[in-house]
Every structure is written in structure tokens, then in C-alpha cells.
mmCIF file of C-alpha atoms in Angstrom:
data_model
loop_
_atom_site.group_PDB
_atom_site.id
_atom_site.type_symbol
_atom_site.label_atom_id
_atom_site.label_comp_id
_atom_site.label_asym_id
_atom_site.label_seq_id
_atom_site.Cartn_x
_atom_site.Cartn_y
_atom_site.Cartn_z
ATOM 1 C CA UNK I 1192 -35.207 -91.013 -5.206
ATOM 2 C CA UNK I 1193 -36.886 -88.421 -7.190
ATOM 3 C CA UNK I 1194 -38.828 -89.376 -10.702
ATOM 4 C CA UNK I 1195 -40.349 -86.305 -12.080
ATOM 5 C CA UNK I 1196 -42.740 -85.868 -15.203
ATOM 6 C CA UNK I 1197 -45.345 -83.803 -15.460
ATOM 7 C CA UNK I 1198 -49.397 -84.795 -17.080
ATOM 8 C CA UNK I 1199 -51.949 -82.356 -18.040
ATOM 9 C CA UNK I 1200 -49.076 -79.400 -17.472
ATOM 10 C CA UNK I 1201 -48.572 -80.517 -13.311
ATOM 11 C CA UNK I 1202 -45.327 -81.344 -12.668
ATOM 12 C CA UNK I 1203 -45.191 -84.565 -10.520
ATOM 13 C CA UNK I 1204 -42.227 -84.906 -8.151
ATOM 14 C CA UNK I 1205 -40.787 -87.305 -5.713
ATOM 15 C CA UNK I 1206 -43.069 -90.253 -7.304
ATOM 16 C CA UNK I 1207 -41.093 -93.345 -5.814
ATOM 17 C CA UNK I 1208 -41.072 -92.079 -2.681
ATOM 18 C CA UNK I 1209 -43.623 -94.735 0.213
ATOM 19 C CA UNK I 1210 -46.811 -92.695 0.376
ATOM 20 C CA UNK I 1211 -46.833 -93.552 4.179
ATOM 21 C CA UNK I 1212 -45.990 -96.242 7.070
ATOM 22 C CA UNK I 1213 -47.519 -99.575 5.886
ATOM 23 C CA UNK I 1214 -49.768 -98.441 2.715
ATOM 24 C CA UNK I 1215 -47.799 -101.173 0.580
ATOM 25 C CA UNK I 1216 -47.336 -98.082 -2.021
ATOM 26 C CA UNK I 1217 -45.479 -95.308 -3.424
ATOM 27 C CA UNK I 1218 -46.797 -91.856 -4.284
ATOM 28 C CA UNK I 1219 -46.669 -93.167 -7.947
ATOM 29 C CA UNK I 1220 -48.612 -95.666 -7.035
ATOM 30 C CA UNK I 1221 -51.520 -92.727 -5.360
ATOM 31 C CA UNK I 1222 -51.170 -90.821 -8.665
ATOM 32 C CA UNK I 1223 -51.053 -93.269 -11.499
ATOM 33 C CA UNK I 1224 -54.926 -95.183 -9.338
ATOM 34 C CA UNK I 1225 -56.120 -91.090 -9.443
ATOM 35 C CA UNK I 1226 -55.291 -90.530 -12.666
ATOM 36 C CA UNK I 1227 -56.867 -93.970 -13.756
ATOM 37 C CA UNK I 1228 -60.278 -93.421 -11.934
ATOM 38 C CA UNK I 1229 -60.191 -89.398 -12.610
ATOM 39 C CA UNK I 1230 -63.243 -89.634 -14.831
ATOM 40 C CA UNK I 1231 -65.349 -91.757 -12.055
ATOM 41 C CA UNK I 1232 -64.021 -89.749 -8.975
ATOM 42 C CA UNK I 1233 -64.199 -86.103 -10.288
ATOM 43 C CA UNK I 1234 -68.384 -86.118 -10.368
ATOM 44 C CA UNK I 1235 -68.812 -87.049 -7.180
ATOM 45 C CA UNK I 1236 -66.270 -83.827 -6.269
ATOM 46 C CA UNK I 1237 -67.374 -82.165 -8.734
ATOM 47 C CA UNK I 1238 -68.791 -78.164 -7.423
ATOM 48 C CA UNK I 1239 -68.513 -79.103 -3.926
ATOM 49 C CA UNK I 1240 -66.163 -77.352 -1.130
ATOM 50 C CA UNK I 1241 -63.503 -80.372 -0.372
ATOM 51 C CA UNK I 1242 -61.047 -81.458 2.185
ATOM 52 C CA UNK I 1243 -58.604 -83.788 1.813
ATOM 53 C CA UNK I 1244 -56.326 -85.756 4.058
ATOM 54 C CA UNK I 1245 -52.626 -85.064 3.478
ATOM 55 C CA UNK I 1246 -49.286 -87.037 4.447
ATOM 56 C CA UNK I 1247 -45.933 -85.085 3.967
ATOM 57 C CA UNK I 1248 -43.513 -87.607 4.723
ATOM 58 C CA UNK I 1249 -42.424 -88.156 8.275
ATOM 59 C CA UNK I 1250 -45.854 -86.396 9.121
ATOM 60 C CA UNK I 1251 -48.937 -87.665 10.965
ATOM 61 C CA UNK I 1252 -51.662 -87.423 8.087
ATOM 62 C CA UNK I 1253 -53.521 -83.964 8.842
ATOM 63 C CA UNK I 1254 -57.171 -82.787 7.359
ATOM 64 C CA UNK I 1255 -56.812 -79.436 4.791
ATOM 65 C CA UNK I 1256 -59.596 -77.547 4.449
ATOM 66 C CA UNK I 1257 -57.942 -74.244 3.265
ATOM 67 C CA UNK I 1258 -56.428 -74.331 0.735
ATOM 68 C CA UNK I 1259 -52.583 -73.000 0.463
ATOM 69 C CA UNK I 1260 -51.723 -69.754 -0.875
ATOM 70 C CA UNK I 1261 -49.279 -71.452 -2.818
ATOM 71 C CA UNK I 1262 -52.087 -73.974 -4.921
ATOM 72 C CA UNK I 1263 -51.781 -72.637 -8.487
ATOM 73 C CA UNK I 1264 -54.255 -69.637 -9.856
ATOM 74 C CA UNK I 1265 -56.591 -72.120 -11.753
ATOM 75 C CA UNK I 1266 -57.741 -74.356 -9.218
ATOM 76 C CA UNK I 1267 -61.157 -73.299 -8.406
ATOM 77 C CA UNK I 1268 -62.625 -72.338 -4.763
ATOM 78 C CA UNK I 1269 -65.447 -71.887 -3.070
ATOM 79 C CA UNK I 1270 -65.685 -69.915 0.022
ATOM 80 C CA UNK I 1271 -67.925 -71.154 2.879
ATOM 81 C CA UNK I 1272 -68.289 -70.737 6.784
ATOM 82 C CA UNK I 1273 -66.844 -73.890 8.603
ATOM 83 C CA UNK I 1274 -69.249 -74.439 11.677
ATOM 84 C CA UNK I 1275 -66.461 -76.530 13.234
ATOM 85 C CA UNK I 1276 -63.852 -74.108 13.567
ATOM 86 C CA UNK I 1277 -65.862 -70.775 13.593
ATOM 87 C CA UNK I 1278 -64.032 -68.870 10.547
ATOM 88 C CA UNK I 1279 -64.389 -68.603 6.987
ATOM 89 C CA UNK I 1280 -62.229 -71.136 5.016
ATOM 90 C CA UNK I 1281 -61.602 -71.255 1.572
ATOM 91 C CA UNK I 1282 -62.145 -74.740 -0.035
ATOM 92 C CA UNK I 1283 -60.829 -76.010 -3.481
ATOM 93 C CA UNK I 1284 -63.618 -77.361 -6.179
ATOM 94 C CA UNK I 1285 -61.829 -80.599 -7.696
ATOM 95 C CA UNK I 1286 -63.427 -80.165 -11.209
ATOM 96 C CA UNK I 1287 -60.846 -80.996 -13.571
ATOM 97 C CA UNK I 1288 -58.307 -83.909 -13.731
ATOM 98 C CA UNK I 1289 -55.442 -81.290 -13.632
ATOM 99 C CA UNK I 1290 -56.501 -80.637 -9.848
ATOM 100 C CA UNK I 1291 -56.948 -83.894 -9.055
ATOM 101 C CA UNK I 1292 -53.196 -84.254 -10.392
ATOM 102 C CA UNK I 1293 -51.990 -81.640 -8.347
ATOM 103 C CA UNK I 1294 -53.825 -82.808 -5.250
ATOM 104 C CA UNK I 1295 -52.084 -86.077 -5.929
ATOM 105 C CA UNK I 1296 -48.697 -84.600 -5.881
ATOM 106 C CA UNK I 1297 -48.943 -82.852 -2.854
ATOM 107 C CA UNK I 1298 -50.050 -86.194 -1.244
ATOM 108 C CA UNK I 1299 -53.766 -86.231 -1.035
ATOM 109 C CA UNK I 1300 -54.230 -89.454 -0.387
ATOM 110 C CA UNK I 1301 -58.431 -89.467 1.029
ATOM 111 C CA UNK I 1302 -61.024 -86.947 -0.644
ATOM 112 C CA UNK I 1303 -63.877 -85.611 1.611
ATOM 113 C CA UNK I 1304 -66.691 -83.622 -0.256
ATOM 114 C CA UNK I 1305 -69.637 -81.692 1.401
ATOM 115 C CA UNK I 1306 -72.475 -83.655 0.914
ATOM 116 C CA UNK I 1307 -74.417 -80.370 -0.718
ATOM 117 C CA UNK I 1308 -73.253 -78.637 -3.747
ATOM 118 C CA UNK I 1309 -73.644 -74.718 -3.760
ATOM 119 C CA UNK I 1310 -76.431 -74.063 -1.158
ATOM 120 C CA UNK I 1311 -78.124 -77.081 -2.046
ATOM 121 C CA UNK I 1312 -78.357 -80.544 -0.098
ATOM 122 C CA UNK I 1313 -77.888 -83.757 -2.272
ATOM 123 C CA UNK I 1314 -78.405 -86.429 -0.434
ATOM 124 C CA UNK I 1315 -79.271 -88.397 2.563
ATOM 125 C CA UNK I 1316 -76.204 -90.340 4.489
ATOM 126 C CA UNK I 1317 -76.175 -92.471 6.862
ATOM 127 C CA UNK I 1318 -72.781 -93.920 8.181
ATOM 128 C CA UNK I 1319 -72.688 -97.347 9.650
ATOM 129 C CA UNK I 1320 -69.780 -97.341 11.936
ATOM 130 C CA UNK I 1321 -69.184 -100.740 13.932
ATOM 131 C CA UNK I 1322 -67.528 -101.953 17.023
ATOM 132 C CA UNK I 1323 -63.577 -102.910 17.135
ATOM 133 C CA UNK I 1324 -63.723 -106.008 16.865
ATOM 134 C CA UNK I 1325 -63.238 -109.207 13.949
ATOM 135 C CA UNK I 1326 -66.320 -109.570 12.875
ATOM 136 C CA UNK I 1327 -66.737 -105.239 12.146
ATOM 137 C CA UNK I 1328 -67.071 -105.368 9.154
ATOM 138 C CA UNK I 1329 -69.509 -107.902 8.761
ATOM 139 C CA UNK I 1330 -71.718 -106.368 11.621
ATOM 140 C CA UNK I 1331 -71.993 -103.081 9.304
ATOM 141 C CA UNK I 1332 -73.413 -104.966 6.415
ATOM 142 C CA UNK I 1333 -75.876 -106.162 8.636
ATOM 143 C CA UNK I 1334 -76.944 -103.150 10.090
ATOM 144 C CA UNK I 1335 -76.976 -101.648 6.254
ATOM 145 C CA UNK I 1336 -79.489 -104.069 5.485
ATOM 146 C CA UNK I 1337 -81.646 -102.603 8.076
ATOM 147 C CA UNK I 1338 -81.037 -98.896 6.448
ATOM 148 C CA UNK I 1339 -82.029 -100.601 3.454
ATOM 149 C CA UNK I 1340 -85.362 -101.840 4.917
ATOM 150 C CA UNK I 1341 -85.819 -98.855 6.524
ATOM 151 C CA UNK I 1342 -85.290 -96.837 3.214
ATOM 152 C CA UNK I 1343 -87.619 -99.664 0.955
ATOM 153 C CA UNK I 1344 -90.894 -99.284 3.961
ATOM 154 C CA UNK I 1345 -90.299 -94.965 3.360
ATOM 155 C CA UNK I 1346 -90.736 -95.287 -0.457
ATOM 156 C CA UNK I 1347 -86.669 -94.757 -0.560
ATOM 157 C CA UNK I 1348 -84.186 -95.988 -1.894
ATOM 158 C CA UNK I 1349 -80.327 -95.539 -1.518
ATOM 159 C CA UNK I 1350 -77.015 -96.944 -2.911
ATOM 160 C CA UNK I 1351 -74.190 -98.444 -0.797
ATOM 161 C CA UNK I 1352 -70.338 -98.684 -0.328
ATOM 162 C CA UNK I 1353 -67.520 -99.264 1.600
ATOM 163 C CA UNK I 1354 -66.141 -96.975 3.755
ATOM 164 C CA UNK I 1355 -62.528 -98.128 2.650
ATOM 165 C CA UNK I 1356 -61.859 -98.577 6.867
ATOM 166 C CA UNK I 1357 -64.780 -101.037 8.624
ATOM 167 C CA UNK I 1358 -67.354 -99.387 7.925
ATOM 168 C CA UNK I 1359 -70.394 -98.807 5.578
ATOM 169 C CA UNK I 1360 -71.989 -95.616 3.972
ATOM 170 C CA UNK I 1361 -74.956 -95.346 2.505
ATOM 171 C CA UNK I 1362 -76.020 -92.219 0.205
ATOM 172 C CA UNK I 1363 -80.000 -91.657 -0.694
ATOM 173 C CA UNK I 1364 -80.233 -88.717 -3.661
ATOM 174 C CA UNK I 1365 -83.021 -86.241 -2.575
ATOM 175 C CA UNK I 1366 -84.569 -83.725 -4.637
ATOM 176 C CA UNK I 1367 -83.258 -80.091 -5.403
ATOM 177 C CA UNK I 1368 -85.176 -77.432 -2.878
ATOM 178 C CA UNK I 1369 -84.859 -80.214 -0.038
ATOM 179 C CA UNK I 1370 -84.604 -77.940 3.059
ATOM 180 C CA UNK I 1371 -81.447 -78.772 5.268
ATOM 181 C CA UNK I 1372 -83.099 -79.092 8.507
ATOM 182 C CA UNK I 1373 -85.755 -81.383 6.796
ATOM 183 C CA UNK I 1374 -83.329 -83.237 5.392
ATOM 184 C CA UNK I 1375 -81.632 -83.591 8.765
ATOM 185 C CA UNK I 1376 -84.719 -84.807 10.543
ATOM 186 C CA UNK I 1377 -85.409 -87.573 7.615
ATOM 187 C CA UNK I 1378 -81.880 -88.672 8.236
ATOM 188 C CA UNK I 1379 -82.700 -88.667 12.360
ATOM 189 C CA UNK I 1380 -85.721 -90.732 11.307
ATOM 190 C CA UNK I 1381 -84.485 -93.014 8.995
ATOM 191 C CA UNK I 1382 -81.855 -94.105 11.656
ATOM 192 C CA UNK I 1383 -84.068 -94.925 14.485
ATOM 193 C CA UNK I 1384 -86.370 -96.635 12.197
ATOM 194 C CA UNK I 1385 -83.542 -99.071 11.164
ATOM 195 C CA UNK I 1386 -82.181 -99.607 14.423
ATOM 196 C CA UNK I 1387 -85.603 -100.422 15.791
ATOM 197 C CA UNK I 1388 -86.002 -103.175 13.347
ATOM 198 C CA UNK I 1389 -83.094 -104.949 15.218
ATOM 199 C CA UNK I 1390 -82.124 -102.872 18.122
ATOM 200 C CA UNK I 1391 -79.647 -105.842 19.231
ATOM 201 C CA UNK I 1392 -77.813 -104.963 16.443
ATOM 202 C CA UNK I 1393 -77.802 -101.311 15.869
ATOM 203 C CA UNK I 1394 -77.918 -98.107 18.012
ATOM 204 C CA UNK I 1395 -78.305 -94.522 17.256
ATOM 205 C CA UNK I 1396 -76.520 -93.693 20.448
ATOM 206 C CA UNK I 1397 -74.196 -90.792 20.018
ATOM 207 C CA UNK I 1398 -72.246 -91.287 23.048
ATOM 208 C CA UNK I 1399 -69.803 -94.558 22.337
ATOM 209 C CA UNK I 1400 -69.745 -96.150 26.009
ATOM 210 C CA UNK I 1401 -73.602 -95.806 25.431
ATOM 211 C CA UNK I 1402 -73.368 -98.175 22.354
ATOM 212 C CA UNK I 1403 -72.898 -101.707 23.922
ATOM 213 C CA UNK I 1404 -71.018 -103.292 21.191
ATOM 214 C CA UNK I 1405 -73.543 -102.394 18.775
ATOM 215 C CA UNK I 1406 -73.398 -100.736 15.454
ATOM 216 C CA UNK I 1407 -73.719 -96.826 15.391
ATOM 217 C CA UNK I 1408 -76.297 -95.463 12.836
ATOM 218 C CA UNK I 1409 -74.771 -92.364 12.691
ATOM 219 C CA UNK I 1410 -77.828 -89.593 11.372
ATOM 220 C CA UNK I 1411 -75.234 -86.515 12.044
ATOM 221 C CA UNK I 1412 -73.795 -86.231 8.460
ATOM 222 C CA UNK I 1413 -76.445 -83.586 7.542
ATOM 223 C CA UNK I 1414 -75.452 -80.173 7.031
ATOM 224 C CA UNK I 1415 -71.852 -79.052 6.697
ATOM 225 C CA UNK I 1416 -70.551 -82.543 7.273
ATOM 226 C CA UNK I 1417 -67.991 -84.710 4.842
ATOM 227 C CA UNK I 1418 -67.681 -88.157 3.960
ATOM 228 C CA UNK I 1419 -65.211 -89.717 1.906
ATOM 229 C CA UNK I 1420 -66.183 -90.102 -1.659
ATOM 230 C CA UNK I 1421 -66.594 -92.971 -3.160
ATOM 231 C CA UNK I 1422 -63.398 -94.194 -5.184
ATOM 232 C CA UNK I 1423 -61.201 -92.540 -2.493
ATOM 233 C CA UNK I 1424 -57.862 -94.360 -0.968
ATOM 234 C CA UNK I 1425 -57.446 -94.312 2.705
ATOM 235 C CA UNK I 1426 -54.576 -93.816 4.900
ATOM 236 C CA UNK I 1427 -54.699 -97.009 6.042
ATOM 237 C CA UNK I 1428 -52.463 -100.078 6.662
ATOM 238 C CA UNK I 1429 -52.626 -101.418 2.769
ATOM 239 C CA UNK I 1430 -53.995 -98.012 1.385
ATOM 240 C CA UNK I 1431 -57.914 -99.699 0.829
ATOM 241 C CA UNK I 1432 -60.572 -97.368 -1.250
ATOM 242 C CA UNK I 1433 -64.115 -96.678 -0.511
ATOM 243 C CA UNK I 1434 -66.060 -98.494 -3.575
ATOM 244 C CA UNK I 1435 -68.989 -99.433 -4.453
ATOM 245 C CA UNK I 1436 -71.052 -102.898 -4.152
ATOM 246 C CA UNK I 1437 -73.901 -103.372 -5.368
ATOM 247 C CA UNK I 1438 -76.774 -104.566 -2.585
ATOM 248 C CA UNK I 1439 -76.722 -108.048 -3.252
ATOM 249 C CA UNK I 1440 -73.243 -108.643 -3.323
ATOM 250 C CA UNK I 1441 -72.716 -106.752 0.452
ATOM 251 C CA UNK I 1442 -72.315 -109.607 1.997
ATOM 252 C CA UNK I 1443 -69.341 -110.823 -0.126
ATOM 253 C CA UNK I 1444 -66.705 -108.541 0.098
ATOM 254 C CA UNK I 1445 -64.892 -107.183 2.717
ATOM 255 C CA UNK I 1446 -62.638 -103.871 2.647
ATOM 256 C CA UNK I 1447 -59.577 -105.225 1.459
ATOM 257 C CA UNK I 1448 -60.551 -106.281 -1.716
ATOM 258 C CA UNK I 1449 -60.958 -103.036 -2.969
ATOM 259 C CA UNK I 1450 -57.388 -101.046 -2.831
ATOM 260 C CA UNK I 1451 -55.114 -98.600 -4.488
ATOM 261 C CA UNK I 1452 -53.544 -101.819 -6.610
ATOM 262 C CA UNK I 1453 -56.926 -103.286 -7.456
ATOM 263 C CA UNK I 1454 -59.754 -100.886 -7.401
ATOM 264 C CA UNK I 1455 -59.394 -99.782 -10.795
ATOM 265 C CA UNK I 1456 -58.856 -102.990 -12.559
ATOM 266 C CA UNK I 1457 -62.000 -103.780 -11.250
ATOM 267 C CA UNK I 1458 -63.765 -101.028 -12.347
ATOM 268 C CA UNK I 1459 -62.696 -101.406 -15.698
ATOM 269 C CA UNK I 1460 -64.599 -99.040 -18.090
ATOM 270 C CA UNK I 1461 -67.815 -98.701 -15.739
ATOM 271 C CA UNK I 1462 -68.531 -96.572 -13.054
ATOM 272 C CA UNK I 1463 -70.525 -98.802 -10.591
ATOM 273 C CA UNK I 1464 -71.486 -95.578 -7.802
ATOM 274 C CA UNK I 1465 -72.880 -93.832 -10.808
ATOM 275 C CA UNK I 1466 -74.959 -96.828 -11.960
ATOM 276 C CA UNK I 1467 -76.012 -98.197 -8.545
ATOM 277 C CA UNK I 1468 -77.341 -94.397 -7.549
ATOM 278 C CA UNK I 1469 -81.085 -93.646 -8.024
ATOM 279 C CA UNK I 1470 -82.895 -90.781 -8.871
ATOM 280 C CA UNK I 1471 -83.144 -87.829 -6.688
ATOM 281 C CA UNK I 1472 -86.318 -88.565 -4.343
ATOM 282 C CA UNK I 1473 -88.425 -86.305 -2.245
ATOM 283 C CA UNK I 1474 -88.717 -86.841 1.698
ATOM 284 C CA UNK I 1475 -92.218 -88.466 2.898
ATOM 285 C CA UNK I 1476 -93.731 -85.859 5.174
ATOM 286 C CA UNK I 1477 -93.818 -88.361 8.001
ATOM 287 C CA UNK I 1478 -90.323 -89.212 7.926
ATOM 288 C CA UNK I 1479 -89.610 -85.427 8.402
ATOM 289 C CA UNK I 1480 -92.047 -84.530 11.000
ATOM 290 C CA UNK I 1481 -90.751 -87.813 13.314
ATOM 291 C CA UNK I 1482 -87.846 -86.586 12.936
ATOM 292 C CA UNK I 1483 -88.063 -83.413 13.957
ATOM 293 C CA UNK I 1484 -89.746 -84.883 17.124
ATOM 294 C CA UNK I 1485 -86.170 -86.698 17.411
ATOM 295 C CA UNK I 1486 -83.235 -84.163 19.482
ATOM 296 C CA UNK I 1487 -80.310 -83.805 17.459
ATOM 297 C CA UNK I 1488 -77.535 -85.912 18.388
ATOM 298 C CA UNK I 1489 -74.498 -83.343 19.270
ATOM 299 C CA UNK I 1490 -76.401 -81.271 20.955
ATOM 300 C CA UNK I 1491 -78.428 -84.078 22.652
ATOM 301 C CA UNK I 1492 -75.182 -85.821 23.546
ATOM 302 C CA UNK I 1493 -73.322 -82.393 24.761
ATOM 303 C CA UNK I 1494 -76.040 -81.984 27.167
ATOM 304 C CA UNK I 1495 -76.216 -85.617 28.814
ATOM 305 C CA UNK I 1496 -71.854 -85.634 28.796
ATOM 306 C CA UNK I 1497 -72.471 -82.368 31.400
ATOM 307 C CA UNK I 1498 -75.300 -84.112 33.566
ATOM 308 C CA UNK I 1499 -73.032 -87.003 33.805
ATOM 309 C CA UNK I 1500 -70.203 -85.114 34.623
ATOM 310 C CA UNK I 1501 -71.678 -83.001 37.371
ATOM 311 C CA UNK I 1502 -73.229 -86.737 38.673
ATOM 312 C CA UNK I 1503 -69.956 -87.696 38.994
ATOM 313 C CA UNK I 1504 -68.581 -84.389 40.537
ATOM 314 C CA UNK I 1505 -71.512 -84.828 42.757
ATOM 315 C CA UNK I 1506 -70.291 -88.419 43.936
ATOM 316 C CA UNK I 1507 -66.681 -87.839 44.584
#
């Protein structure tokens, strides 16, 4: 069936249609929760190049960057060099509710932001990612406590959410002029600091089979990296959004509480990732210099997959 209407001068099409394989949801459903948190969700997009994650129906969900020729004349871009796949691409700037619309009608169901906003780094992430198993969820609030300890003993201080999957993210404001390979380093750092206080628990290991069970502190969102913004729906089974908790109530929620049917009724007329966020905060100097004593992760990891692989070229 096709309902059409059109708000803020987009026309909205196809809006009873499922938004994908077992979100619980139409695409009415993904516009009408955008539209609602539009004023919350828009800041934290605001000015910075963004990717979204699509699903035409039928489709596997697939990661835009570019954005299409056919996107209308006032939705502003940004052009930046994507490390990843070695070309230019030219990203969308979500800074009105009328793009959000029409990013909602052309089902754009998760939001990914660069984590710097013209040339500038914003803030510190670190991304908790746990095992597979039952209890993953509850493993990354753990190991975000020890982020959290780590941040409080550096004069830091960060705010939390979910990831709207199993994991945890949490996002530490830095000050404007913050160099990025500084920034980098402190994030390097700050992750082996935390898993040390509980290195049962957490791991900084880059390689998976290297990881035990344990939860990944991953330090490699520096730089031209993304994370899903908070207030963003997933494409996942029951369409969940990343939201945020404040510290002490971590321990109390899991990710399906917070989803495309409830998310904004709970966030009523605040905006809790705004409120929970502190000031921008210069790096100590020792956090920066350990970490630049610390190999970065990709490259560290690239390097030990081709010793391991000419091992076990060696052995056969």
C-alpha cells in the first residue's frame, strides 16, 4: 500500500510499507520516531560529514556515504577524503529537519556521524564491544565502568549510551585545537588503562580470536571513523535505538528497552545525551605521551595477521 503526505515540503511515500525483516515496524513508523526526536538528533549531526545505513525493500541494508545525484539541491554537503576507500566522497550535513525527513523517506534507518566537525576533533570514543553470548550486554556495562574509572583517575570525564545492538559507547568532549593524532593516542591510553584495571574482563586486543571471551575496548574510533549517534534506530530484529543512560542507571537497562516505539515517549521534552555530556576537556599530557608509546591497532594488527600467516605457510 502506498500512503503519501508530505511535512516540511518532502513528500513521504510508501509509509505502510515493513521497514525490514523482523523490525516490528513500518517506514511510518521510522519517520513519524525521526520526526518526533528531530530536535534531539539533528545536534549531534549537525556540520558533520554523515553516512547512513539504508534498506530498499527486498535489499540487504547497505552503508551510503555519497550521496545520490538525485538528493534534492538544498541538502547540504561536505566534501572529504574517505581513507577507507581511497577517493573523495561527497557526504550530506543533516542540519535541518527537512533532511532528516528526506533521509527518512528514502529509508535511512541508522545515522553515523564523523566524530569531528569541519577539521576539528570533538571528542574521545571508546566502543565497548562484547562477546556473543547472553550475558553481552551486561559484560559491556561492566567494562564501561572501567572506562569510567579510567576517565575519573585522568581528570576526565565522559557520558554513556547504548549502542542500540550489545554494546556500549562512550563519548568524552575534548577541547577545540585538540590535535588528531593526540587525540588518538589519549584514546590508545585510556583503553589500556581500563582494561588493566580488570584485564579478566576487558581486552584491547584488535585481533578477535586474540580476545578470549573478553570485552574489546576498542581505541580505533579516532580520526575519520563513525559511530552511530545517539537517538539512532538500528537495523535490528525489533528496530532498538542507541540512547542515553545516565551512569548510575547502566546497570538497569538493557537494549531493548529503548526502541523505535518507545524511545521517544521516554524522552519526553528532555534531551538526556545533551544533559548527561560535559564540557569540552583538554587531554593530560601523560595520557598522550603513553599513548603514543602504544602501536596503533590496525596497523599493529595488519602486521601480526602476516607473521601468523607466513607461520602457518611455514608449517604446512
Amino acid at each position: 500500500m502506498t500512503s503519501d503526505e508530505a511535512r516540511d515540503g518532502v513528500a513521504l511515500t510508501n509509509l505502510d510499507q515493513p521497514l525490514f525483516d523482523g523490525a516490528g515496524a513500518t517506514k511510518r513508523d521510522l519517520v513519524d520516531y525521526l520526526d518526533a526526536v528531530s530536535d534531539r538528533i539533528i545536534p549531534v549531526l549537525r556540520d558533520r560529514a554523515l553516512s547512513v545505513m539504508r534498506v530498499r525493500p527486498g535489499q540487504e541494508p547497505f552503508m551510503q556515504k555519497n550521496l545520490p545525484k538525485y538528493a534534492p539541491a538544498w541538502v547540504e554537503t561536505v566534501s572529504a577524503w574517505a581513507e577507507a576507500s581511497r577517493r573523495q566522497v561527497t557526504y550530506a550535513l543533516c542540519n535541518d529537519r527537512r533532511t532528516l525527513l528526506w533521509f527518512a523517506n528514502q529509508r535511512a534507518v541508522e545515522y553515523h556521524p564523523a566524530l569531528f566537525a569541519g577539521d576539528q576533533p570533538t571528542h574521545m570514543v571508546l566502543d565497548l564491544d562484547p562477546p556473543g553470548n547472553g550475558d553481552a550486554f551486561d559484560l559491556a556495562v561492566r567494562a564501561a565502568f572501567l572506562v569510567r574509572q579510567a576517565l575519573e583517575d585522568a581528570g576526565l570525564a565522559g557520558a554513556v549510551k547504548t549502542s542500540g545492538a550489545k554494546g556500549v559507547h562512550v563519548f568524552v568532549p575534548v577541547a577545540a585545537g585538540t590535535a588528531m593524532d593526540d587525540l588518538a593516542a589519549a584514546t590508545r591510553a585510556l583503553a589500556a588503562r581500563a582494561e588493566r584495571i580488570d584485564p579478566a574482563l576487558a581486552t584491547t586486543a584488535f585481533i578477535r580470536e586474540d580476545r578470549a571471551g573478553k570485552v574489546f575496548i576498542d581505541s580505533t574510533r579516532a580520526g575519520g571513523a563513525t559511530v552511530v549517534a545517539a537517538y539512532s534506530p538500528r537495523v535490528r530484529p525489533g528496530t532498538p535505538v542507541s540512547f542515553p543512560v545516565p551512569w548510575p542507571d547502566l546497570d538497569r537497562v538493557a537494549p531493548g528497552d529503548f526502541t523505535l516505539h518507545t524511545a521517544a515517549g521516554l524522552l519526553k521534552d528532555a534531551d538526556p545525551w545533551a544533559e548527561a555530556m560535559p564540557a569540552p576537556q583538554r587531554l593530560p599530557a601523560d595520557l598522550i605521551e603513553e599513548g603514543h608509546t602504544i602501536p596503533i591497532a590496525r596497523v599493529q594488527a595488519m602486521h601480526e595477521g602476516k607473521r601468523r600467516a607466513r607461520a602457518r605457510r611455514a608449517e604446512e
